[in-house]
PDB file of C-alpha atoms and ligand atoms in Angstrom:
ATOM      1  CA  UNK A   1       3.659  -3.105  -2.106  1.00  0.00           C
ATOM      2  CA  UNK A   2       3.716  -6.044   0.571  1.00  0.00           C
ATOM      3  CA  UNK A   3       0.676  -7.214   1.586  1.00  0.00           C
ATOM      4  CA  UNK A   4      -2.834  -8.076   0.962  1.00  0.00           C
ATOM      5  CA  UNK A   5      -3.720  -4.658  -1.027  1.00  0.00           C
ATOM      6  CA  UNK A   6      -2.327  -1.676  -2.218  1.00  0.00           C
ATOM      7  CA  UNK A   7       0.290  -0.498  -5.735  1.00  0.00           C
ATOM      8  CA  UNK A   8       2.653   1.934  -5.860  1.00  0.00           C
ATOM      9  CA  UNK A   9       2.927   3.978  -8.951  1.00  0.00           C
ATOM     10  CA  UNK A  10       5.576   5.886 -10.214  1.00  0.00           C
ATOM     11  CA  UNK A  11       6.951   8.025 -12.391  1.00  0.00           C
ATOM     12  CA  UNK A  12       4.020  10.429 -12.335  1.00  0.00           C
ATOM     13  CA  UNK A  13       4.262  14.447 -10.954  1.00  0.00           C
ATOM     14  CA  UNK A  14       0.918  14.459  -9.854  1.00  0.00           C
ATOM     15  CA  UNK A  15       1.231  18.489  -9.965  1.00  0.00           C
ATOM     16  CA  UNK A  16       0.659  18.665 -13.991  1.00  0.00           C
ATOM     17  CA  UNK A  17      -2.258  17.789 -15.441  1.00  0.00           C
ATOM     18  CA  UNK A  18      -2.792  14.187 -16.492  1.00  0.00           C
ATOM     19  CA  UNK A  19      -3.784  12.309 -19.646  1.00  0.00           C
ATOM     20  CA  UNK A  20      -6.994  10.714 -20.003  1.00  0.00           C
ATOM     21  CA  UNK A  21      -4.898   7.881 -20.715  1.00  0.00           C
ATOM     22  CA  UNK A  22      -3.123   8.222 -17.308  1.00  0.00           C
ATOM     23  CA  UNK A  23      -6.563   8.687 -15.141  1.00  0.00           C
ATOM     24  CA  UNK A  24      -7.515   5.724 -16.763  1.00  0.00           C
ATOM     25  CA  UNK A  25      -4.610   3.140 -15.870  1.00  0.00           C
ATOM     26  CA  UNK A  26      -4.412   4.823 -12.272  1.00  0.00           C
ATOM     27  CA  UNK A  27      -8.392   3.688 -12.095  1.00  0.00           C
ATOM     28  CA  UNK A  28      -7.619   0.049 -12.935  1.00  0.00           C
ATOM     29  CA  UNK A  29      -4.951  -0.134 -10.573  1.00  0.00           C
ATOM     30  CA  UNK A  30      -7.106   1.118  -8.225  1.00  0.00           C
ATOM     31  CA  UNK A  31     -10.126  -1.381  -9.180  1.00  0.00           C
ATOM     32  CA  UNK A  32      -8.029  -4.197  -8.934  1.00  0.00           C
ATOM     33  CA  UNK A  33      -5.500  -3.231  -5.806  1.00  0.00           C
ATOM     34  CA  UNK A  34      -7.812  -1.444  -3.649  1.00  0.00           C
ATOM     35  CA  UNK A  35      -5.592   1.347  -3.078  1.00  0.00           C
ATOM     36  CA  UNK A  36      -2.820   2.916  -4.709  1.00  0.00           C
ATOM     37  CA  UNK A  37       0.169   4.741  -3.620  1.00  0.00           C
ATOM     38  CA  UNK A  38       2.207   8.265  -4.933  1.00  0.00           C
ATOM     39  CA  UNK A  39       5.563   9.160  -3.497  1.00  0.00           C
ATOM     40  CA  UNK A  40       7.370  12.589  -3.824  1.00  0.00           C
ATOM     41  CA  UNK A  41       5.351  14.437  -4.856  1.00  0.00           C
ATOM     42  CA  UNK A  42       4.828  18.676  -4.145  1.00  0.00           C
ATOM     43  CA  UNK A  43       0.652  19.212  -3.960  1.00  0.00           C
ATOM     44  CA  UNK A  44      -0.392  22.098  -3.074  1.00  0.00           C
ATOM     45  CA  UNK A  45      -4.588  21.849  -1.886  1.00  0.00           C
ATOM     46  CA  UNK A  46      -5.366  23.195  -5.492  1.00  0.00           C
ATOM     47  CA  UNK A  47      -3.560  20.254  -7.199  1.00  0.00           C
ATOM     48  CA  UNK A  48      -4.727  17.981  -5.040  1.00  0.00           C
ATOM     49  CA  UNK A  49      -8.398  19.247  -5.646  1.00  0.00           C
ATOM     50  CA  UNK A  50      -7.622  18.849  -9.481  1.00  0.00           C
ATOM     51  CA  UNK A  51      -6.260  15.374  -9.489  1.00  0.00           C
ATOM     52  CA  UNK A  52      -8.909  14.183  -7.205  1.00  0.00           C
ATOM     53  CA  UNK A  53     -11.912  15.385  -9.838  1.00  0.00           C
ATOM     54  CA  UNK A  54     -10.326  13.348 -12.095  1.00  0.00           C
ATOM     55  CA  UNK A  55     -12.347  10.653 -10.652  1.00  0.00           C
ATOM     56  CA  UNK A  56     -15.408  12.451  -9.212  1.00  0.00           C
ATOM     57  CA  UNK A  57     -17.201  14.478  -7.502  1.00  0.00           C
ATOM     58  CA  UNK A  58     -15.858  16.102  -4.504  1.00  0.00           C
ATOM     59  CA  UNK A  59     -17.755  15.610  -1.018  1.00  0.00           C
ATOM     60  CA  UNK A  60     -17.775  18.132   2.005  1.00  0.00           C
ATOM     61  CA  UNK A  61     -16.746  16.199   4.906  1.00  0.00           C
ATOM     62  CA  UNK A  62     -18.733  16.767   8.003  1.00  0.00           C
ATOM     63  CA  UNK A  63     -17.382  17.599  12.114  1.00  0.00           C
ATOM     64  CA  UNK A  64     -14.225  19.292  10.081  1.00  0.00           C
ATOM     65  CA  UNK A  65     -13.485  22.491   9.103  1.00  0.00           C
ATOM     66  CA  UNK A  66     -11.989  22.553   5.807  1.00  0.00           C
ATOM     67  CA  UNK A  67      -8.739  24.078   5.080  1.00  0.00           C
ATOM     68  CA  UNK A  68      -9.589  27.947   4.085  1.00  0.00           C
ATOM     69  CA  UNK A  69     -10.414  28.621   0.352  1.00  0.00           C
ATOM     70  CA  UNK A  70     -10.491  25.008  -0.458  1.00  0.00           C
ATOM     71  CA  UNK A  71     -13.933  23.730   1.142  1.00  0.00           C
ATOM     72  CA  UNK A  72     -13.335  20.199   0.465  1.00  0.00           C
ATOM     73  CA  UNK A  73     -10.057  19.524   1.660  1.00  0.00           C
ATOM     74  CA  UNK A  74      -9.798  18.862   5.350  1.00  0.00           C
ATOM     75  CA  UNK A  75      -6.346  19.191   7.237  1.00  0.00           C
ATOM     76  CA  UNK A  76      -6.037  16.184   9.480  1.00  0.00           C
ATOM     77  CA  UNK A  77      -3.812  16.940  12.248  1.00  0.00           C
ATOM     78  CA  UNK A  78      -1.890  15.646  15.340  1.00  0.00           C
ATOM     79  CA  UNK A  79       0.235  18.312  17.304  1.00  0.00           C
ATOM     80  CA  UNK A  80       2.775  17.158  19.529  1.00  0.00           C
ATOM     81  CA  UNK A  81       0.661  17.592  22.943  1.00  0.00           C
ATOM     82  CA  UNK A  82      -2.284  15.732  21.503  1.00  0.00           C
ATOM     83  CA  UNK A  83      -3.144  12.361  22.570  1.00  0.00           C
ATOM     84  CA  UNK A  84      -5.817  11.458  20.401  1.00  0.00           C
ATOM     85  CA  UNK A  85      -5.411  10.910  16.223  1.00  0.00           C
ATOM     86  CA  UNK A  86      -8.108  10.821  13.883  1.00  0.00           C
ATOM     87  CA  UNK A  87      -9.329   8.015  12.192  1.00  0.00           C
ATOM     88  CA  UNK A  88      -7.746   5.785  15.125  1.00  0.00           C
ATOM     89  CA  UNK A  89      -9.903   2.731  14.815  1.00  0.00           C
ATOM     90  CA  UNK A  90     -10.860   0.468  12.130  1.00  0.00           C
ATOM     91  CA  UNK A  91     -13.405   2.273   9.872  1.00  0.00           C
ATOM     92  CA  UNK A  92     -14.415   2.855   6.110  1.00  0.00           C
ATOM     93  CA  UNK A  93     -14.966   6.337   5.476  1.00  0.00           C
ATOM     94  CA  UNK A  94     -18.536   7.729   6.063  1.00  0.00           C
ATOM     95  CA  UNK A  95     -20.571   4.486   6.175  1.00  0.00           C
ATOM     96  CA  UNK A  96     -22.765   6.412   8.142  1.00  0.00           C
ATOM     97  CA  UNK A  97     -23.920   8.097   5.416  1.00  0.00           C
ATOM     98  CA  UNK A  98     -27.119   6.832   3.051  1.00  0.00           C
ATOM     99  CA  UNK A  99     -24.780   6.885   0.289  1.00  0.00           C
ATOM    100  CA  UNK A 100     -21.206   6.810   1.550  1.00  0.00           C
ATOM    101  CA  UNK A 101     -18.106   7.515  -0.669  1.00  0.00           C
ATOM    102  CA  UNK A 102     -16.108   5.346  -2.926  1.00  0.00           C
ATOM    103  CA  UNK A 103     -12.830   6.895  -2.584  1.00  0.00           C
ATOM    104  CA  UNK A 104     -10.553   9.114  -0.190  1.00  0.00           C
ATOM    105  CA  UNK A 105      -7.147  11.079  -1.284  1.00  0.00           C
ATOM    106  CA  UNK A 106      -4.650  11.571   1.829  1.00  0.00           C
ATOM    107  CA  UNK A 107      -1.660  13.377   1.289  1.00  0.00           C
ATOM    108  CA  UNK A 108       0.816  13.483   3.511  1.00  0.00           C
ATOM    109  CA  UNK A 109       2.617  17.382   4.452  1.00  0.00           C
ATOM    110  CA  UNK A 110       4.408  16.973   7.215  1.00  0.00           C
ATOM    111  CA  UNK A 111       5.090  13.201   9.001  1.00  0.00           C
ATOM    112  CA  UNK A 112       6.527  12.264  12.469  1.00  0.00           C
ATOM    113  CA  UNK A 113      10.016  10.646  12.153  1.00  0.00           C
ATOM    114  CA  UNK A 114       8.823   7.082  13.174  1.00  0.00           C
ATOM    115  CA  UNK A 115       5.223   5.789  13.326  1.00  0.00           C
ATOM    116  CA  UNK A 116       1.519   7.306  12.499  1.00  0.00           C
ATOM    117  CA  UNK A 117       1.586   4.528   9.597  1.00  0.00           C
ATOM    118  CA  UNK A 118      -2.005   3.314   7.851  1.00  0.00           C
ATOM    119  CA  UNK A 119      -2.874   0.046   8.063  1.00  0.00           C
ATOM    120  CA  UNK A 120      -5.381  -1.441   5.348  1.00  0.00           C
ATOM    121  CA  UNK A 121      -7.448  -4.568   5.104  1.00  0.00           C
ATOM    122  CA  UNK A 122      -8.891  -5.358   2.286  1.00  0.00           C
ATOM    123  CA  UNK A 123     -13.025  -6.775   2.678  1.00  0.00           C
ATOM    124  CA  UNK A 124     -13.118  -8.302  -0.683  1.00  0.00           C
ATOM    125  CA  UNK A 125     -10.328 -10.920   0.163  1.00  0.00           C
ATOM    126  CA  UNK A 126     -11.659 -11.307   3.359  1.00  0.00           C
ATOM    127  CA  UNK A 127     -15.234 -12.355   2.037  1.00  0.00           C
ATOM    128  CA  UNK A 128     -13.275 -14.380  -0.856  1.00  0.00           C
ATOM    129  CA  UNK A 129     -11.666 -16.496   1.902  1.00  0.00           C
ATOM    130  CA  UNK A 130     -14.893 -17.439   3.590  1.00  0.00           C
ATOM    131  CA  UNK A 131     -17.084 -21.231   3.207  1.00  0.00           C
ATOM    132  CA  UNK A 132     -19.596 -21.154   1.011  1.00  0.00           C
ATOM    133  CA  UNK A 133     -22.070 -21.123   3.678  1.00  0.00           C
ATOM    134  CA  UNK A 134     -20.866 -18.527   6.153  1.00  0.00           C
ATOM    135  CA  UNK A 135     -20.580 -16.324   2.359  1.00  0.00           C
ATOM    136  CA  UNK A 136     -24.278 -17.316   2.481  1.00  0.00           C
ATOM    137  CA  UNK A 137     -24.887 -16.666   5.531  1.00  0.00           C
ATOM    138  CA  UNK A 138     -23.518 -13.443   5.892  1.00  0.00           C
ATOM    139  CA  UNK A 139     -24.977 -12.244   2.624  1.00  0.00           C
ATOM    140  CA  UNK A 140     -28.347 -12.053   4.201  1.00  0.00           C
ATOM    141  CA  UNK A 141     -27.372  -9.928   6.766  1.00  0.00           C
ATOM    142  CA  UNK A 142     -28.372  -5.802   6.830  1.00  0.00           C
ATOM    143  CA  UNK A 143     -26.424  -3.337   9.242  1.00  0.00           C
ATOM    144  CA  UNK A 144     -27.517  -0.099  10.593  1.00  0.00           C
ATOM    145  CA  UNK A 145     -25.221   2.639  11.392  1.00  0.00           C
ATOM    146  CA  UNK A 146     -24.600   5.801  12.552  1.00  0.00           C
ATOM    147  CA  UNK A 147     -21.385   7.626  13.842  1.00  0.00           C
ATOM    148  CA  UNK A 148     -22.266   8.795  17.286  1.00  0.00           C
ATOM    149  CA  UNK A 149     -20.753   5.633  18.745  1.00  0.00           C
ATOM    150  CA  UNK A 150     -17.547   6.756  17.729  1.00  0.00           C
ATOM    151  CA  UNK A 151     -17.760  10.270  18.376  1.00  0.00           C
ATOM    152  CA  UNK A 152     -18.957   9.279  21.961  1.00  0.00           C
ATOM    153  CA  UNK A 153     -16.005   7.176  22.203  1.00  0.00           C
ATOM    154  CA  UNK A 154     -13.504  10.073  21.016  1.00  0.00           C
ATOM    155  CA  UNK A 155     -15.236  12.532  23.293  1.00  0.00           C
ATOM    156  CA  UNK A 156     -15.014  10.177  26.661  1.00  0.00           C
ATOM    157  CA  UNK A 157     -11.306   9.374  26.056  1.00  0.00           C
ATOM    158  CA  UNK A 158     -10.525  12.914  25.467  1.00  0.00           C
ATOM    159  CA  UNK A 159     -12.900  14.730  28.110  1.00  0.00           C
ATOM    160  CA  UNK A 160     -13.168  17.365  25.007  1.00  0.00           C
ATOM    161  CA  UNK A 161     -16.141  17.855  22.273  1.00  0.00           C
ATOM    162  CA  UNK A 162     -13.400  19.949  20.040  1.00  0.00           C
ATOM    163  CA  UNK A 163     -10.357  17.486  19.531  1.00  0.00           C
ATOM    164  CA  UNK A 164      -7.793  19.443  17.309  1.00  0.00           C
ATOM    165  CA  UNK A 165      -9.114  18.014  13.643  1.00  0.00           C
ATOM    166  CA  UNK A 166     -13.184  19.191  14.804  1.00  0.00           C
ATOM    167  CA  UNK A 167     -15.908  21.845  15.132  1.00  0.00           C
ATOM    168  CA  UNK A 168     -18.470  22.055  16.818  1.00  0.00           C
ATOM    169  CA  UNK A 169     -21.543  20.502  15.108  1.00  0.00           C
ATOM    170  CA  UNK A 170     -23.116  22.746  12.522  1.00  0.00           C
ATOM    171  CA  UNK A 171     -26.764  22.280  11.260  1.00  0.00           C
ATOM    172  CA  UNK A 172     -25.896  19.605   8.649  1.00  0.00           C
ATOM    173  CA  UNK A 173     -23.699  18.243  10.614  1.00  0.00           C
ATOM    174  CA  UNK A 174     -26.786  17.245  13.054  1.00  0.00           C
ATOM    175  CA  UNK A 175     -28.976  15.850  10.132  1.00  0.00           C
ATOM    176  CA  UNK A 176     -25.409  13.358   9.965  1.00  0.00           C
ATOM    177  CA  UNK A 177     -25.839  12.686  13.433  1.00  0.00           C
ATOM    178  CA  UNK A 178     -29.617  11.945  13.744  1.00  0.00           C
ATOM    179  CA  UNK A 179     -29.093   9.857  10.037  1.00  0.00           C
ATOM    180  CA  UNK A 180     -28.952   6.202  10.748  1.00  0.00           C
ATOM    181  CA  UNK A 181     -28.693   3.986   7.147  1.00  0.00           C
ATOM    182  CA  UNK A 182     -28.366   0.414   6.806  1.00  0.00           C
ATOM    183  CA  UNK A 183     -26.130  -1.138   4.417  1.00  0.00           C
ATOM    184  CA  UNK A 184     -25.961  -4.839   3.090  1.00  0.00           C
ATOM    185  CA  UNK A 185     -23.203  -6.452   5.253  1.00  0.00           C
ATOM    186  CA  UNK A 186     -21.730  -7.620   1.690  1.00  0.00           C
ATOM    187  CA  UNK A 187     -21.358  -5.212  -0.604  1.00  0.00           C
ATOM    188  CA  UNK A 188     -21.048  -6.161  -4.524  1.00  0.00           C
ATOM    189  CA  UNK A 189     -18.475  -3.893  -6.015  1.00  0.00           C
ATOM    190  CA  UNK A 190     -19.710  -1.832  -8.628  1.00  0.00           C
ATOM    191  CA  UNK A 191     -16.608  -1.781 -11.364  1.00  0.00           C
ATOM    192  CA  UNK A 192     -15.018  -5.186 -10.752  1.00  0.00           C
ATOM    193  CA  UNK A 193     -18.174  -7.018  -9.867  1.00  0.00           C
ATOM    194  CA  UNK A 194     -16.789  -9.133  -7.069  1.00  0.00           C
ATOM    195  CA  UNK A 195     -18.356  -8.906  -3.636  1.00  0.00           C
ATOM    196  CA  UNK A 196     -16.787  -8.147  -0.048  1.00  0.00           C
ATOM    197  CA  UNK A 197     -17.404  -7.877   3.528  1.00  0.00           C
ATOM    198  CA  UNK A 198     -18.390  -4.167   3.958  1.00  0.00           C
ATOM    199  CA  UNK A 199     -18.552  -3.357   7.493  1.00  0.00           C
ATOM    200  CA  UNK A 200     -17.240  -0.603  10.092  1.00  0.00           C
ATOM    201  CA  UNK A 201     -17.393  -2.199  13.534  1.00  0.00           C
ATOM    202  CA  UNK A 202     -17.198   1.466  14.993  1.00  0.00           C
ATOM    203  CA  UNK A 203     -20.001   3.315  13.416  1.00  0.00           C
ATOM    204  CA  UNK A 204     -22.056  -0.024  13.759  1.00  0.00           C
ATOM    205  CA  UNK A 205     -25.861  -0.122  15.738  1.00  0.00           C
ATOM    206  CA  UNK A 206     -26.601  -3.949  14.802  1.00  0.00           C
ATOM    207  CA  UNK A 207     -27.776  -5.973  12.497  1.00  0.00           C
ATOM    208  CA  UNK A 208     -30.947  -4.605  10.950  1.00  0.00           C
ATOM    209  CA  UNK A 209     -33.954  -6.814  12.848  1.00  0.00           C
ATOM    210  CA  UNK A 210     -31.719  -7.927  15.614  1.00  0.00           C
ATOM    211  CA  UNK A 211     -30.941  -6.418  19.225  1.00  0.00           C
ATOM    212  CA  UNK A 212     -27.289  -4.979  19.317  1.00  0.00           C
ATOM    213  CA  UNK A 213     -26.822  -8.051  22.317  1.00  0.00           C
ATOM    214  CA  UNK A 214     -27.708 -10.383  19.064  1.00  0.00           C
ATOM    215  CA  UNK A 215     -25.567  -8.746  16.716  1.00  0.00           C
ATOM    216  CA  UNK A 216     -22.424  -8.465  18.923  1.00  0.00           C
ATOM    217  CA  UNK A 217     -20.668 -12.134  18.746  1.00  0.00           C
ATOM    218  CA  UNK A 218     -21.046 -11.767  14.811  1.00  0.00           C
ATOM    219  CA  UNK A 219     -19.619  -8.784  14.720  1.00  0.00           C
ATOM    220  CA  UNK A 220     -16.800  -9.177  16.783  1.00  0.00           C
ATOM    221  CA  UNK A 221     -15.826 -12.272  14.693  1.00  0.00           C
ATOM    222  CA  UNK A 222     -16.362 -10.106  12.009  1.00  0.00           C
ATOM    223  CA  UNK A 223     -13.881  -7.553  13.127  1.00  0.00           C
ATOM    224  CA  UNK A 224     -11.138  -9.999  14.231  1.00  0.00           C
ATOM    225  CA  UNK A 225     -11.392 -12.097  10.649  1.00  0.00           C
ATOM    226  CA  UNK A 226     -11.589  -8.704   8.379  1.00  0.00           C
ATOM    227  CA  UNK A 227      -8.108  -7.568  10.077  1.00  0.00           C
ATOM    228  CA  UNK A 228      -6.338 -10.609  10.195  1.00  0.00           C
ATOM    229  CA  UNK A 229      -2.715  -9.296   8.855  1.00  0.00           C
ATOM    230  CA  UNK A 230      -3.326 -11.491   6.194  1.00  0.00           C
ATOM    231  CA  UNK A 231      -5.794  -9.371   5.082  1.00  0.00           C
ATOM    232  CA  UNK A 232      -3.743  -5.887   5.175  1.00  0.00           C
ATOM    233  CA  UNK A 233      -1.469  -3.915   4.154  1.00  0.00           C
ATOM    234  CA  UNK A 234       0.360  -1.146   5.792  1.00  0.00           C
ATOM    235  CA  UNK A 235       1.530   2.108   4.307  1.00  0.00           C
ATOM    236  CA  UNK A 236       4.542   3.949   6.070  1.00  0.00           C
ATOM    237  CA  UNK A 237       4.502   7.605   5.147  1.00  0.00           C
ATOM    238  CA  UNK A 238       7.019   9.835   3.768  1.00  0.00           C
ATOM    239  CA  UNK A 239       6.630  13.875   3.480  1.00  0.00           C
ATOM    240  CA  UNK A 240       4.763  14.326  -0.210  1.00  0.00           C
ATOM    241  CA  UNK A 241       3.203  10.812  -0.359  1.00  0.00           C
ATOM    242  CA  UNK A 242      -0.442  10.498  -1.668  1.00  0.00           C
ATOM    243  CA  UNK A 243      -2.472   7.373  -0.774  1.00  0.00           C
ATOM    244  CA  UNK A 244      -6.175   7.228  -2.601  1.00  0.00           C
ATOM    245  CA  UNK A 245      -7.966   4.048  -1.555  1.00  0.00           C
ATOM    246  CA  UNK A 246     -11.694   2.666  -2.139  1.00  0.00           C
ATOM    247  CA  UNK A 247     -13.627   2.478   0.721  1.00  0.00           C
ATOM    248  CA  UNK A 248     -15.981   0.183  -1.321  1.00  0.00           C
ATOM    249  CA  UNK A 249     -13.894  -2.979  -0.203  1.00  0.00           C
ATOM    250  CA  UNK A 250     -11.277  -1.450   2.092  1.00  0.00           C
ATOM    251  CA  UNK A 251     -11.149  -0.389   5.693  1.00  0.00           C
ATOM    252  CA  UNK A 252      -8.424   1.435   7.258  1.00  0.00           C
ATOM    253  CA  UNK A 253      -7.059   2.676  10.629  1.00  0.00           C
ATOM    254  CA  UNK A 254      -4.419   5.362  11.306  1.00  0.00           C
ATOM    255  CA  UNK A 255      -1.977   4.352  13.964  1.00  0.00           C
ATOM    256  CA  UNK A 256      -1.593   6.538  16.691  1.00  0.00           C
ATOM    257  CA  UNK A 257       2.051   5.621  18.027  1.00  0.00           C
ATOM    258  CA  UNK A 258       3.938   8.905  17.481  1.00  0.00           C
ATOM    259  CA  UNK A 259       2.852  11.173  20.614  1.00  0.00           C
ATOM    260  CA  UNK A 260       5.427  13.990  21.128  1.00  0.00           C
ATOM    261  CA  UNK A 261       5.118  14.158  17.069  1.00  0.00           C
ATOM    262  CA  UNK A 262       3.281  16.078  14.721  1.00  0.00           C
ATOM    263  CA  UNK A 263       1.799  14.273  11.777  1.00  0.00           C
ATOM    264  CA  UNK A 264      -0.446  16.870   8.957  1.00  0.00           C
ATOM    265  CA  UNK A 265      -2.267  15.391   5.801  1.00  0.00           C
ATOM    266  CA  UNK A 266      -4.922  17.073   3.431  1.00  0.00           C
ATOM    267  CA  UNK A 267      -7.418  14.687   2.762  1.00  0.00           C
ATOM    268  CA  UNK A 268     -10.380  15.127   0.198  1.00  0.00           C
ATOM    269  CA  UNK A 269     -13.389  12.357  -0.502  1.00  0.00           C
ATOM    270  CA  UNK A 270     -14.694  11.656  -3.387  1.00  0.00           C
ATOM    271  CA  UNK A 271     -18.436  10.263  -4.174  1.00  0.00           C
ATOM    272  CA  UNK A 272     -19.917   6.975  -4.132  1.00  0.00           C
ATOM    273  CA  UNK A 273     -23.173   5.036  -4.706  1.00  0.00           C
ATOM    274  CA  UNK A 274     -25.668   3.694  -2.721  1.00  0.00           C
ATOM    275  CA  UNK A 275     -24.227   0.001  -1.710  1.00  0.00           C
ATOM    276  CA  UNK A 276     -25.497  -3.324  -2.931  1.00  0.00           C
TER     277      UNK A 276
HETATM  278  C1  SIN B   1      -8.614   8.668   7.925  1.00  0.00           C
HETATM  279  O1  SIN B   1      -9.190   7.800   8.545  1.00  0.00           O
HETATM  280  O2  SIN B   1      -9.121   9.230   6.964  1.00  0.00           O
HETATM  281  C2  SIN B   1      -7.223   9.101   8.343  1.00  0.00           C
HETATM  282  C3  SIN B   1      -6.221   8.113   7.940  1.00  0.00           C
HETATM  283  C4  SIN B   1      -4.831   8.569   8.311  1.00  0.00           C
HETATM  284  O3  SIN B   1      -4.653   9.687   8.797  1.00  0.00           O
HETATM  285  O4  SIN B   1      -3.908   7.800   8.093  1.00  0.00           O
END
């Protein structure tokens, strides 16, 4: 794959049931390219749901209701006459959580003829190409989060508190809302060991102990040095292709340049650990 991040494997039907043996190469490539990439291949939300607890546990996704008789796969959907996409900005998956995942499984159903690509950019490079002192620097550095920001954001662009992929806020989807953790700003990666920038400009407050006026410059540079292309990758989809990245050391943005379109995943998240 061309680009900062990212292998594509083949020769797998993801459909049957894999080796041990299998699991475990697709987990090193994964551990050491961030994300890896499946084409062709015919999931149905049961497989999907079987391959994916090959490498965890499953997490129920909040704001979503998931697809009927699977509760943790979500359908994430653009019809034609919508404006809006999810996952539209630069984000990891669930930072705003106190312990967010490590890894999310898109599949891809039905794609628009051009466009409504993924873009990655991977935080471990990112940190990797940094002095020695800003490393130092930002190592000391705490930030709080919490995703009403971006749902605020979604709901003023679209005048609408039910965009086509959400529901209306259940009970435990208002303990997510009125949950704000704080996460070191470098994150050491558990199974490789080498640290990253870990950081979701979107779901950000500020830097814990500082104003959000304080923590803005920072973070803007922050934002503009994690997604320099030299830092990405970007994945065009095809009908039946399966992308499962770690959001440990990746952040990713779904591009929203197909209006007229409609573009339908499955998407399933699997658990993490508390960052350090
Ligand atoms: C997401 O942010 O999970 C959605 C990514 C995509 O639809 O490409």
């Amino acid at each position: 794959v061309p680009g900062a991040c990212g292998a594509e494997i083949q020769g797998l039907d993801l459909s049957q049931p894999q080796s041990d043996e299998v699991i475990c190469a697709i987990r090193e490539a994964f551990v050491q390219h961030h994300v890896v990439f499946f084409r062709e291949q015919h999931l149905d939300p049961a497989a999907q749901v079987a391959f994916g607890e090959r490498f965890g546990v499953l997490e129920d996704y909040p704001f979503v209701a998931p697809l009927p008789g699977h509760p943790k796969v979500i359908p994430i959907v653009k019809e034609p006459d919508e404006t809006s996409n999810f996952g539209g900005g630069w984000h990891t998956d669930l930072i705003y959580r106190p312990v967010p995942p490590m890894g999310t499984m898109l599949y891809a159903v039905e794609v628009p003829q051009r466009g409504g690509d993924t873009l990655f950019a991977d935080g471990i490079k990112a940190y990797e190409a940094l002095s020695g002192a800003m490393q130092g620097l930002l190592g000391q550095l705490q930030v709080e989060y919490n995703v009403r920001h971006v749902m605020r954001d979604i709901d003023e662009r679209d005048n609408a508190t039910t965009q086509g992929n959400r529901s209306m806020p259940s009970q435990s989807d208002q303990e997510v809302l009125n949950t704000s953790p704080v996460h070191p700003l470098v994150r050491t990666h558990p199974e490789s060991g080498r640290k990253g920038i870990y950081f979701s400009r979107e779901h950000t407050i500020r830097f814990a102990g500082m104003t959000p006026g304080e923590s803005k410059p920072l973070m803007d540079w922050l934002q503009a040095h994690l997604t320099q292309p030299i830092f990405t990758t970007r994945f065009h989809w095809t009908p039946g292709a399966l992308a499962f990245w770690d959001n440990r050391c990746l952040i990713h943005c779904a591009l929203n340049d197909y209006h007229g379109e409609r573009r339908y995943m499955h998407r399933l998240t699997i658990a993490g650990d508390k960052p350090v």
